[in-house]
Coordinates of C-alpha atoms in Angstrom, one line a residue:
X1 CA 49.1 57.1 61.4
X2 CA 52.2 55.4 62.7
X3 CA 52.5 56.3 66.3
X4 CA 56.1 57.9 67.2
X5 CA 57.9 56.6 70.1
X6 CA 59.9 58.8 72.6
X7 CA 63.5 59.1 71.2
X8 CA 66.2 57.7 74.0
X9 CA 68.4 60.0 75.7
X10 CA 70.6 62.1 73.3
X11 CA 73.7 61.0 72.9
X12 CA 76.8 63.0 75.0
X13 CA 79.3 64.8 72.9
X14 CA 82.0 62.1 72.8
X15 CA 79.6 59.0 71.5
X16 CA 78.6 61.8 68.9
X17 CA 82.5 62.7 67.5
X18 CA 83.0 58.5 67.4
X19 CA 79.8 58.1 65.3
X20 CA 81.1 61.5 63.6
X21 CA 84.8 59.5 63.3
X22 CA 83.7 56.8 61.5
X23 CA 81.0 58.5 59.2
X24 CA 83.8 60.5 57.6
X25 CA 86.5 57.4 57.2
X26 CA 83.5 55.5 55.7
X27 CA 81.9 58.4 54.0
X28 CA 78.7 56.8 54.6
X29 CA 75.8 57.5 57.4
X30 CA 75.9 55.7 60.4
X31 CA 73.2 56.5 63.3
X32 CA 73.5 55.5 66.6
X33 CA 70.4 53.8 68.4
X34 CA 70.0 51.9 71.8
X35 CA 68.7 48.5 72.5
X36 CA 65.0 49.3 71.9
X37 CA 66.1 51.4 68.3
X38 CA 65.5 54.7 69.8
X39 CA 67.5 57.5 68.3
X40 CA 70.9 58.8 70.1
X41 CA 73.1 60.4 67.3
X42 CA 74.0 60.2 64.0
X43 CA 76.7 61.7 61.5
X44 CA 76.0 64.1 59.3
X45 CA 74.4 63.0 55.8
X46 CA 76.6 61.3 52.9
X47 CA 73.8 61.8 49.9
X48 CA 72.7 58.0 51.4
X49 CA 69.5 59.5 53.3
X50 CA 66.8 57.6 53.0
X51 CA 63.3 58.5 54.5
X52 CA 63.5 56.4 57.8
X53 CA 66.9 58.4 58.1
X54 CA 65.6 61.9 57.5
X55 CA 62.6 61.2 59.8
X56 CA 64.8 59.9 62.7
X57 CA 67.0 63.1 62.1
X58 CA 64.5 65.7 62.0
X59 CA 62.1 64.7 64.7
X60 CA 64.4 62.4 67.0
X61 CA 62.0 60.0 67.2
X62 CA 61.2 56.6 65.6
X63 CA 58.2 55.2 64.1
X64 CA 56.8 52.0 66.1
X65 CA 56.2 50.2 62.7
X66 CA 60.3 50.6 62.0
X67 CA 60.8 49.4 65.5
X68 CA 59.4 46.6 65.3
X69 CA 60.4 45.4 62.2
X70 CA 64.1 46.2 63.1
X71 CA 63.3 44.2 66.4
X72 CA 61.9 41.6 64.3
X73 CA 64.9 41.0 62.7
X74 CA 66.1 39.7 66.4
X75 CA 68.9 42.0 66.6
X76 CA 68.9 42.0 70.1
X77 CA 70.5 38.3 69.8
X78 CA 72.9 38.8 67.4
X79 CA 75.8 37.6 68.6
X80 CA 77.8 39.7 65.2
X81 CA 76.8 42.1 62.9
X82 CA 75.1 41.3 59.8
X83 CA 72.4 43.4 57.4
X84 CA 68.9 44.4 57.9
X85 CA 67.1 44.1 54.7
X86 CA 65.3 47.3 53.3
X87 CA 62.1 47.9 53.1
X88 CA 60.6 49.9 50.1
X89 CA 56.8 50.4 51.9
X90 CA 58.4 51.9 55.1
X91 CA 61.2 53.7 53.0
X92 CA 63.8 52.3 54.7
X93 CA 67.3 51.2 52.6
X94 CA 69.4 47.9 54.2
X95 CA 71.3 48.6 56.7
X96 CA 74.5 47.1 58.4
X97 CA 73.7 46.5 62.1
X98 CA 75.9 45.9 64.9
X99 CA 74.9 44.7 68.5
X100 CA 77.1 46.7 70.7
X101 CA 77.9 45.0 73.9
X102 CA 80.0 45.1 77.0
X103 CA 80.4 42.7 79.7
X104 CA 77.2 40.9 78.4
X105 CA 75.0 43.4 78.5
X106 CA 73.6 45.2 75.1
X107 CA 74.0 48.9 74.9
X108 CA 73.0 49.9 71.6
X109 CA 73.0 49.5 68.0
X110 CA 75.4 51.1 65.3
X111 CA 73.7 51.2 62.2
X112 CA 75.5 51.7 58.5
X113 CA 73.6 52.9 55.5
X114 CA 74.4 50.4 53.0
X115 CA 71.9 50.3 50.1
X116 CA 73.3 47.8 47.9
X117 CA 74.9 45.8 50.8
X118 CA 78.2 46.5 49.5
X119 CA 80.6 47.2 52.3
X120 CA 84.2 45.9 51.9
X121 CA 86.1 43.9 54.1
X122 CA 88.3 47.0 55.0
X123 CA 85.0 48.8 56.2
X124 CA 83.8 46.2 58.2
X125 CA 86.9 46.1 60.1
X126 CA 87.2 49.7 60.6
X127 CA 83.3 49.4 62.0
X128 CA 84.4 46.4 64.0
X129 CA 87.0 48.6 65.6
X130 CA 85.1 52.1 66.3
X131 CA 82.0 49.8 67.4
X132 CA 84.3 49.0 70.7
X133 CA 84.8 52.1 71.2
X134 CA 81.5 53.0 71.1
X135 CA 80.5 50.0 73.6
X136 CA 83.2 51.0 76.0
X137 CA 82.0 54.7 75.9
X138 CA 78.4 54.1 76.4
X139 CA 79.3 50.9 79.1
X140 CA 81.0 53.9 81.0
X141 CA 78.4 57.0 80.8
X142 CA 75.7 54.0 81.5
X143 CA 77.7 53.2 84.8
X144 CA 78.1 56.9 85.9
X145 CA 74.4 57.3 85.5
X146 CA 73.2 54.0 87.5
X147 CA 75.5 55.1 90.4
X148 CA 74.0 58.4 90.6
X149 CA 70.3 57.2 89.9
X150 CA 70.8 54.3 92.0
X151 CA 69.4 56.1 95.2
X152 CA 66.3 57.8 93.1
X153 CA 65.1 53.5 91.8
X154 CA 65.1 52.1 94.9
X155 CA 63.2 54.8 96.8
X156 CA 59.6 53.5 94.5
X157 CA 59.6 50.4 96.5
X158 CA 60.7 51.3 99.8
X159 CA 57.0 53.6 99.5
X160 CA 55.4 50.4 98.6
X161 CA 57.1 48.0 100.6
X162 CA 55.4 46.0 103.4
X163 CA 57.4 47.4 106.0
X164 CA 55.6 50.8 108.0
X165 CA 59.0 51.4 108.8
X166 CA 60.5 51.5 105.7
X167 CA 57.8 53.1 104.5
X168 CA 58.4 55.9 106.6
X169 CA 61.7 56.8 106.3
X170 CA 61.3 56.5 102.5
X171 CA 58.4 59.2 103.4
X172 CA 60.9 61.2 105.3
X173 CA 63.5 60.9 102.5
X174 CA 61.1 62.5 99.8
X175 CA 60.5 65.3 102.6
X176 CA 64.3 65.9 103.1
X177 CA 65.4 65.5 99.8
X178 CA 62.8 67.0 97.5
X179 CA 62.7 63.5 95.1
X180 CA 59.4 63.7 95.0
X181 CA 56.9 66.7 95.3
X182 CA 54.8 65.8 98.6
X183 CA 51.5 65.9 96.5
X184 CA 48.2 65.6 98.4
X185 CA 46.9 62.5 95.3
X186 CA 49.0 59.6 94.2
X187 CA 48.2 56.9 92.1
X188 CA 50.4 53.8 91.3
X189 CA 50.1 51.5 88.0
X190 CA 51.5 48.0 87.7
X191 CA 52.8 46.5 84.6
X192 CA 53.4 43.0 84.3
X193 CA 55.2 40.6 81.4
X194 CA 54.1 37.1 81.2
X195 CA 57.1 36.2 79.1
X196 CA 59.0 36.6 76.5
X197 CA 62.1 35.5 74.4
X198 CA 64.1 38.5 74.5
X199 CA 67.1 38.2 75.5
X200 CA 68.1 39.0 79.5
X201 CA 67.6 42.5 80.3
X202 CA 65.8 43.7 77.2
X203 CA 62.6 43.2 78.7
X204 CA 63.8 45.7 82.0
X205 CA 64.8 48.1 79.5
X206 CA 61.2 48.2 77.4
X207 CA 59.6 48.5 80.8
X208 CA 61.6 51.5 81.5
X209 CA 61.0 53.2 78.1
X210 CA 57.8 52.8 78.2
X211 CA 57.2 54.0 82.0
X212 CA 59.7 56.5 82.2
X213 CA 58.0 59.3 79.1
X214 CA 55.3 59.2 82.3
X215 CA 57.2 60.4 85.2
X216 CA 56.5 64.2 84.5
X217 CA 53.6 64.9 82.7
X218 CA 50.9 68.3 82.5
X219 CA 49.1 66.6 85.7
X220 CA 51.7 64.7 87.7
X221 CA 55.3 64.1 88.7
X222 CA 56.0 60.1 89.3
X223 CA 59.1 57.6 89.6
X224 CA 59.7 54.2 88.0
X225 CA 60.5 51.3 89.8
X226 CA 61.5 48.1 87.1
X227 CA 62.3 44.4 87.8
X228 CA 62.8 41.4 85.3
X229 CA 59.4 41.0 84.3
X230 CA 57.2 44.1 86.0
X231 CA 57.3 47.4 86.7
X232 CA 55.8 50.1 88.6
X233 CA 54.9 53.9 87.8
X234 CA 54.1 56.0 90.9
X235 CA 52.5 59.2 90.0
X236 CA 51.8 62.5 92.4
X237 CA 49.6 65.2 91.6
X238 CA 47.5 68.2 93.3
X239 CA 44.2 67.3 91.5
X240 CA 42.7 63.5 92.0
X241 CA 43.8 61.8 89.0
X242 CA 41.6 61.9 85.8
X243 CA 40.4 58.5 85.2
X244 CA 40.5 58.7 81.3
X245 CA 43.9 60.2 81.4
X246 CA 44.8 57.3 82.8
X247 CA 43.2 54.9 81.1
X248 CA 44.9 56.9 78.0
X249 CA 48.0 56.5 79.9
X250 CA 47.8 53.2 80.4
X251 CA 47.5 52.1 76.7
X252 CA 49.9 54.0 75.4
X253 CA 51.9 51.8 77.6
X254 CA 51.1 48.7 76.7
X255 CA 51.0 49.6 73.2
X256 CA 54.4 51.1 73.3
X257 CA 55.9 47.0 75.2
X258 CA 53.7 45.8 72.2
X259 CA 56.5 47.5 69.7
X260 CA 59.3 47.0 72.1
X261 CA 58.9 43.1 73.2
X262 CA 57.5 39.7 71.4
X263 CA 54.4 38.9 71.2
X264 CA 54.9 36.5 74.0
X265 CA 55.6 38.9 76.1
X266 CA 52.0 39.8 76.2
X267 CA 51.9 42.6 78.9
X268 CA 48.8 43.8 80.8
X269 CA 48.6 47.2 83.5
X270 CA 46.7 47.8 86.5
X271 CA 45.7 50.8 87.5
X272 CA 45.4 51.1 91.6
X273 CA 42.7 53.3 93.0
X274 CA 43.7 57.4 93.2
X275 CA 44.8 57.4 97.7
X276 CA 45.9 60.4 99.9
X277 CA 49.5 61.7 99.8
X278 CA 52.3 59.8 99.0
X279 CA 51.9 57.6 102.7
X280 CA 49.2 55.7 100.9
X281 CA 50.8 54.7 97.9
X282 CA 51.4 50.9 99.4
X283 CA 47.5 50.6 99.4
X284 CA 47.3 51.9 95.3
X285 CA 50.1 49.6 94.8
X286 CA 48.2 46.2 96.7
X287 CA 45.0 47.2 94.2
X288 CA 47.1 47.4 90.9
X289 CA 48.7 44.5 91.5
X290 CA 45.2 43.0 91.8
X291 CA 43.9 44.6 88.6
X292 CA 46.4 43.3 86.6
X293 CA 45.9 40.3 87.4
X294 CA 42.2 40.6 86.4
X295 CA 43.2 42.1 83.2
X296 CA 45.4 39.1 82.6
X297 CA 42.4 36.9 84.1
X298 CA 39.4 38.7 82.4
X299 CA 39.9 39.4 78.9
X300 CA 37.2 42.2 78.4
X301 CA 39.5 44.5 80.0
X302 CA 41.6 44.3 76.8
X303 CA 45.1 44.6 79.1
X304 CA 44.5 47.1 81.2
X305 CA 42.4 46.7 84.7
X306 CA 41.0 49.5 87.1
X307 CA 40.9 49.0 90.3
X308 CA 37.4 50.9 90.6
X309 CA 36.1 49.2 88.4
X310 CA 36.4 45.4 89.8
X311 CA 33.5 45.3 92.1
X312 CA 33.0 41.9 93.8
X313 CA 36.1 40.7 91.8
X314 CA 38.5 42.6 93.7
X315 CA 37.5 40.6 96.8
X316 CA 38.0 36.9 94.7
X317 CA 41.2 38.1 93.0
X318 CA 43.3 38.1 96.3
X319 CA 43.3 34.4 96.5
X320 CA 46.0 33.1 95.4
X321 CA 46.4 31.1 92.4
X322 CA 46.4 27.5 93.9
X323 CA 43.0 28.2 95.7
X324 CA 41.2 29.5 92.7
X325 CA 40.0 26.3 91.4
X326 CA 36.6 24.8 90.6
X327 CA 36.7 23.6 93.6
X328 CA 35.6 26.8 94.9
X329 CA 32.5 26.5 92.8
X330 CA 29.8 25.9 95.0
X331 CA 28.3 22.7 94.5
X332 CA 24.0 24.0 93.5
X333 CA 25.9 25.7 90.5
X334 CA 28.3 22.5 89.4
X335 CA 24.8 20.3 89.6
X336 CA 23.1 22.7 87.3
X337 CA 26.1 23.1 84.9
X338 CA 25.8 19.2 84.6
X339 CA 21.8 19.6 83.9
X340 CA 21.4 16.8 82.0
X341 CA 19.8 16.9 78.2
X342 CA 21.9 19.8 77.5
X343 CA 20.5 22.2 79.9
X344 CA 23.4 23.2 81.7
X345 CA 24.0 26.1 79.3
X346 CA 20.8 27.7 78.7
X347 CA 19.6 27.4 82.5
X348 CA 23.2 29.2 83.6
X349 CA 22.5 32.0 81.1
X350 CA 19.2 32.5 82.1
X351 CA 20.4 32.4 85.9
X352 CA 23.3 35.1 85.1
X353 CA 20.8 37.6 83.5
X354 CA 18.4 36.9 86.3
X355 CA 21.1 37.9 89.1
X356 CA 22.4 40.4 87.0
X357 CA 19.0 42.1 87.1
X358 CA 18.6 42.1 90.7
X359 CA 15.3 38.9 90.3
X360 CA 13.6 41.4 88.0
X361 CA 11.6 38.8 86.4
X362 CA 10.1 41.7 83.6
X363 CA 13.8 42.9 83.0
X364 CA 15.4 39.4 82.6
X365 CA 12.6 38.3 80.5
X366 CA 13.1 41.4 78.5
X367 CA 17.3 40.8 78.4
X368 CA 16.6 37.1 77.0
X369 CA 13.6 38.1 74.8
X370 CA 11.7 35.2 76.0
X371 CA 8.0 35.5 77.4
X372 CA 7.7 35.4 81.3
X373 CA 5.9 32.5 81.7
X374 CA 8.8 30.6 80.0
X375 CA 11.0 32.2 82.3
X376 CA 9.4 31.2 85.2
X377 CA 9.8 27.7 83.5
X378 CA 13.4 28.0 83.9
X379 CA 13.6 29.5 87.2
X380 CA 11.6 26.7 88.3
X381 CA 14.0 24.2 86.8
X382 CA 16.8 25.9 88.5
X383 CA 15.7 25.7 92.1
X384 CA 14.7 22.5 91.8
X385 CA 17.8 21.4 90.1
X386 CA 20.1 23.2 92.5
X387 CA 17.7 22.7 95.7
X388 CA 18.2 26.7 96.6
X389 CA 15.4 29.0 96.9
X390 CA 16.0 31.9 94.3
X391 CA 13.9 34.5 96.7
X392 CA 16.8 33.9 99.3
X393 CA 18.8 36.7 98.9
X394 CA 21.3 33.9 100.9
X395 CA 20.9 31.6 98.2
X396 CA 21.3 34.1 95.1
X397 CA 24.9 34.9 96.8
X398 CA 26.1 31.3 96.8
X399 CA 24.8 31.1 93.2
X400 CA 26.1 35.1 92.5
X401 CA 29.4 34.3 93.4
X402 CA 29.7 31.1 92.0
X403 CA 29.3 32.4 88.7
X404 CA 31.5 35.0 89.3
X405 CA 34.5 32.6 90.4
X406 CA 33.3 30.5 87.0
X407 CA 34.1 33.8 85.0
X408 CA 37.4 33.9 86.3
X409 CA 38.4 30.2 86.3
X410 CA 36.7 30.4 82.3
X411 CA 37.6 33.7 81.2
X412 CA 35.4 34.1 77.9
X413 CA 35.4 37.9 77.5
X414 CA 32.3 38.7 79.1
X415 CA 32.5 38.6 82.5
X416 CA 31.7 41.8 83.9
X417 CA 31.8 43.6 87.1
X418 CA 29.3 45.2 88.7

């Protein structure tokens, strides 16, 4: 079943009588969507109703399949109006689209029901004319709301910034002002977008309508915090957070940027670890940013990394990006991945189980379904190949976390933590 993504905000009553305006002269259906084709209004029916319509109208919500396919049609960067094809298997009928815009920025889309494409140059024009209204209405309730939410965005990072003193007085905000409940559990997840081709500001807004369905939930009561290419979701709540609801959480975010952006956008999450009362959530915030970069890093995570759930790679992730090179590999494991006579790969395998089992020689053996005594072979190839002493619990470290920073320099899927 076609997931259905959270409608925008509903239109006000004077974006609704210009979409109702313009209806009526055309005597055709026109709906009014924003940037992301999220629902705001629409004019009452002109016997042009198709299912995609009815749906939208009924529920107030849009189908992520229609989204995208809408999106695909890079409407976003239209610089005029032009027709969206129909689609018979999604029941959707063409459509007239125009980008509305003002000062640059893209508000919305007005959308004409046209099934045979057959609009005149008289309609046109009078869409061309209503559309600026429309723009300059929506340009000037968008305005009205930044300046009164402006205060309410910026308090997210002052929590997290690196500054105890800004910190603070954020802290002392939420107590005076009630923003935020001062919940004893908070938790903060991390979204970040590699890249993408859509145009400027379409990515903010995604992040925004994807986070934002998230700020008041049955189990928590957060804020969004949104830049270019990231964004954060700081969530209170009296219980410690449910790990599954937020792993739940989580990809329904992702999948939801999946409908919203390109596929170069490619976003990934990280969820920090659950900390005490809002004070803490700079220290949540330090581990999600670390987990999403291991779930951008380590592909087994499929997009979304937990902080608990790192282990030794939350320690190696905090280097930075110019330091975590093979040249951190120690140099017994680079000798034995150059084992000559193609032994490199076998002999690491077999030394990955074997450190993976704690030097259980029966429970490696068993792992690799070979006989011991063949294992013993190997082991014995490996010491003398990498001159360590695989008793040394010293010596199993360098080699332990050697493979480790392997995994992460060659992500292959099946690294693991533990």
């Amino acid at each position: 079943m076609t997931e259905r993504l959270q409608r925008a905000r509903a239109g006000s009553d004077a974006l609704q009588k210009l979409v109702e305006e313009l209806a009526e002269r055309l005597q055709r259906s026109v709906v009014l969507d924003d940037p992301l084709v999220r629902f705001i209004c629409s004019s009452r029916h002109f016997d042009d109703a198709d299912p995609v319509r009815i749906r939208s109208l009924l529920q107030g919500l849009a189908d992520s399949e229609i989204i995208r396919y809408v999106l695909d049609q890079g409407v976003a960067q239209w610089a005029k109006p032009g027709y969206i094809e129909g689609r018979d298997d999604l029941g959707l009928l063409p459509r007239y689209c125009v980008p509305l815009r003002e000062r640059g920025h893209l508000l919305g889309l007005l959308m004409v029901v046209s099934a045979g494409r057959d609009l005149t140059a008289d309609e046109t024009a009078a869409i061309a004319k209503s559309a600026q209204g429309i723009a300059a209405q929506m340009y000037s309730e968008r305005a009205a709301e930044q300046g009164e939410e402006s205060g309410a965005q910026e308090l997210p990072w002052a929590l997290l910034d690196t500054s105890p003193t800004a910190r603070r007085a954020a802290h002392q905000q939420i107590l005076d002002t009630g923003a935020l409940p001062d919940a004893p559990h908070v938790v903060v997840s991390v979204v970040q977008v590699a890249r993408s081709h859509e145009p400027s500001g379409q990515v903010e807004i995604a992040l925004r309508a994807a986070l934002e369905r998230f700020c008041r939930t049955r189990w928590a009561h957060g804020a969004v915090a949104v830049t270019a290419d990231s964004a954060v979701l700081l969530q209170l709540s009296e219980q410690p957070p449910d790990p599954k609801e937020l792993k739940e959480q989580s990809r329904r975010i992702v999948e939801a940027l999946d409908t919203f952006l390109d596929a170069a956008a490619s976003p990934v999450l990280g969820i920090g670890g659950g900390r005490t009362g809002v004070a803490e959530a700079w220290v949540s915030y330090e581990e999600a940013r670390v987990a999403a970069r291991a779930a951008r890093r380590m592909p087994h995570f499929e997009r979304v990394g937990e902080w608990e759930e790192l282990g030794e790679f939350a320690v190696l992730l905090q280097l930075p990006d110019h330091a975590l090179n093979a040249s951190l590999l120690p140099k017994p494991l680079r000798d034995l991945l150059a084992a000559a006579g193609g032994q490199g790969h076998r002999l690491e395998e077999t030394l990955q189980v074997f450190l993976e089992h704690a030097g259980s020689v029966p429970r490696t053996a068993e792992a690799l379904h070979i006989h011991r005594t063949s294992l013993y072979y190997r082991l014995r190839q490996i010491q003398e190949i990498t001159g360590l002493d695989l008793d040394s619990g010293a010596d199993r470290l360098v080699l332990h976390l050697g493979l480790r920073i392997r995994a992460l320099l060659q992500p292959d899927g099946h690294a693991t933590a533990g």
